[in-house]
Each structure stands twice: as C-alpha cells, then as structure tokens.
Coordinates of C-alpha atoms in Angstrom, one line a residue:
M490 CA -0.3 -0.2 -0.3
N491 CA 2.7 2.6 0.6
W492 CA 3.9 2.1 -2.8
I493 CA 0.2 3.8 -4.0
F494 CA 1.0 6.7 -1.2
L495 CA 4.0 7.1 -3.2
L496 CA 2.6 6.6 -6.7
I497 CA -0.9 8.9 -6.0
G498 CA 1.6 11.6 -3.8
G499 CA 4.5 11.6 -7.2
L500 CA 1.1 12.7 -9.2
F501 CA -0.4 15.6 -7.1
E502 CA 3.7 16.3 -7.1
T503 CA 2.8 17.1 -10.9
G504 CA -0.1 18.9 -9.9
F505 CA 1.6 21.3 -8.1
A506 CA 4.7 22.3 -10.8
I507 CA 1.4 22.5 -13.3
S508 CA -0.1 24.8 -10.9
L509 CA 2.2 27.0 -11.0
G510 CA 3.4 26.9 -14.4
K511 CA -0.3 27.8 -15.2
A512 CA -0.8 30.7 -12.2
Q513 CA 2.6 32.0 -14.3
H514 CA 0.7 32.3 -17.2
A515 CA -2.7 33.4 -15.8
S516 CA -3.5 36.7 -14.0
G517 CA -6.6 38.3 -11.4
K518 CA -9.0 35.1 -10.3
E519 CA -8.0 32.8 -12.6
M520 CA -4.2 32.9 -11.2
W521 CA -5.7 32.5 -7.7
M522 CA -7.7 29.1 -8.2
W523 CA -4.3 28.1 -9.7
L524 CA -2.3 29.3 -6.6
L525 CA -5.6 27.2 -4.7
S526 CA -4.9 24.2 -6.8
F527 CA -0.8 24.2 -6.2
I528 CA -1.6 24.4 -2.3
I529 CA -3.9 21.2 -2.8
C530 CA -1.2 19.4 -4.2
V531 CA 1.8 20.0 -2.2
S532 CA -0.9 19.1 0.4
I533 CA -1.6 15.7 -0.4
S534 CA 1.7 14.9 -1.6
M535 CA 3.1 15.7 0.8
L536 CA 0.7 13.9 3.4
L537 CA 1.1 10.8 0.6
L538 CA 4.5 11.0 1.1
F539 CA 4.5 10.7 4.5
K540 CA 1.7 8.1 4.9
A541 CA 4.6 5.7 2.1
M542 CA 7.5 6.2 5.0
G543 CA 5.5 5.3 7.6
G544 CA 3.6 2.4 8.8
E545 CA 4.2 -1.6 8.5
N546 CA 5.6 -2.0 5.6
A547 CA 7.5 1.8 5.4
I548 CA 9.9 2.4 2.7
P549 CA 13.3 4.1 3.5
V550 CA 13.3 7.6 3.3
G551 CA 16.1 8.1 1.1
T552 CA 14.2 5.8 -1.3
A553 CA 10.6 7.1 -1.0
Y554 CA 12.2 10.3 -1.2
A555 CA 14.3 10.0 -4.5
V556 CA 10.9 8.0 -6.4
W557 CA 8.4 10.5 -5.0
G558 CA 10.5 13.4 -6.8
A559 CA 11.1 11.1 -10.2
I560 CA 7.6 10.9 -10.0
G561 CA 6.8 14.3 -10.3
A562 CA 9.9 15.2 -12.5
I563 CA 8.8 13.2 -15.4
G564 CA 5.1 14.3 -14.9
T565 CA 6.3 17.5 -14.6
V566 CA 7.7 16.7 -17.8
I567 CA 4.9 15.2 -19.7
M568 CA 2.6 17.6 -19.0
G569 CA 5.3 20.5 -19.8
I570 CA 5.2 18.8 -23.2
I571 CA 1.2 18.6 -23.1
L572 CA 0.0 21.7 -21.7
F573 CA 3.0 24.2 -22.7
K574 CA 4.2 22.4 -25.6
E575 CA 7.7 22.7 -24.2
P576 CA 10.3 20.5 -26.8
I577 CA 10.8 16.6 -27.3
T578 CA 13.7 16.2 -28.2
F579 CA 15.6 13.2 -27.9
W580 CA 18.4 14.1 -25.1
R581 CA 15.2 15.1 -23.6
L582 CA 13.6 11.8 -24.1
F583 CA 16.9 9.7 -23.9
F584 CA 17.6 10.7 -19.7
L585 CA 13.5 10.8 -18.7
S586 CA 13.5 7.0 -20.0
T587 CA 16.8 6.7 -17.5
L588 CA 15.0 8.2 -14.9
V589 CA 11.9 5.7 -15.4
I590 CA 14.5 2.9 -15.4
S591 CA 16.3 3.7 -11.9
I592 CA 13.1 4.4 -10.3
V593 CA 11.9 1.0 -11.1
G594 CA 15.4 0.2 -10.4
L595 CA 15.2 1.0 -6.9
Q596 CA 11.4 -0.7 -6.3
I597 CA 13.8 -3.7 -6.3
V598 CA 16.6 -2.6 -4.4
S599 CA 14.1 -1.1 -1.5
S600 CA 12.2 -4.7 -1.4
N601 CA 15.3 -6.2 -0.9
V602 CA 16.5 -3.2 2.6
P603 CA 15.5 -5.0 5.8
A604 CA 13.2 -2.7 7.7
E605 CA 14.5 -1.2 11.6

C-alpha cells in the first residue's frame, strides 16, 4: 500500500508543479484558482509521502523521497510537453527514460532492505 501512496503522491507533485506553471500564465481570479490548486496538490502530495514512509511496510526515507521526486519530475516533463508545448528532443526523452529505469531499480532494491 505504501508504494501506492508514493505513486499517487508523486502524481500530486506533478499537479503542484503544473499549477505553478499555469498560475504564471494567468491573472486575476484564474491565477488565484491555480495557486489554490497548488496548495491543495502540495498538501496531498506531502501527506502521501509521509504515509508512504511510515507504517508496517515503510519505504526508507531516501528511497521514498527519490522515487516521489522522480515521479513528479517525469509527470511534469510529460505534462509540460502536452500543456506548454515544450520541445520533445532525443536527449530529453533519453534522460527521462534513464530516470524511469532508476525508479524501477530503486523499487527493486528497496524491497530487499530489511525494516528497522
């Protein structure tokens, strides 16, 4: 269950990054709605990161934070391409794929770490 919390928390991290990007391109009431979206997303994201690092099957802090941040980064890059028309280049996709491989690797080796 902790990995599910971490995955969803990473998706909300994407949400708060995109909310900030949208707020920069908005004004008035729309800007404030995006800032409210940021506050909600960052709160949920942090709560789920906290939950993933605790309980019976706690994910080690270093692994949890790295995976959470990487999920957010990957989601933000993908959403930036879709929403903000950011460029799709070979090197962006190459390094994005190495990040995905690293997340999978961390999950594999973390399942072998004894609990304290």
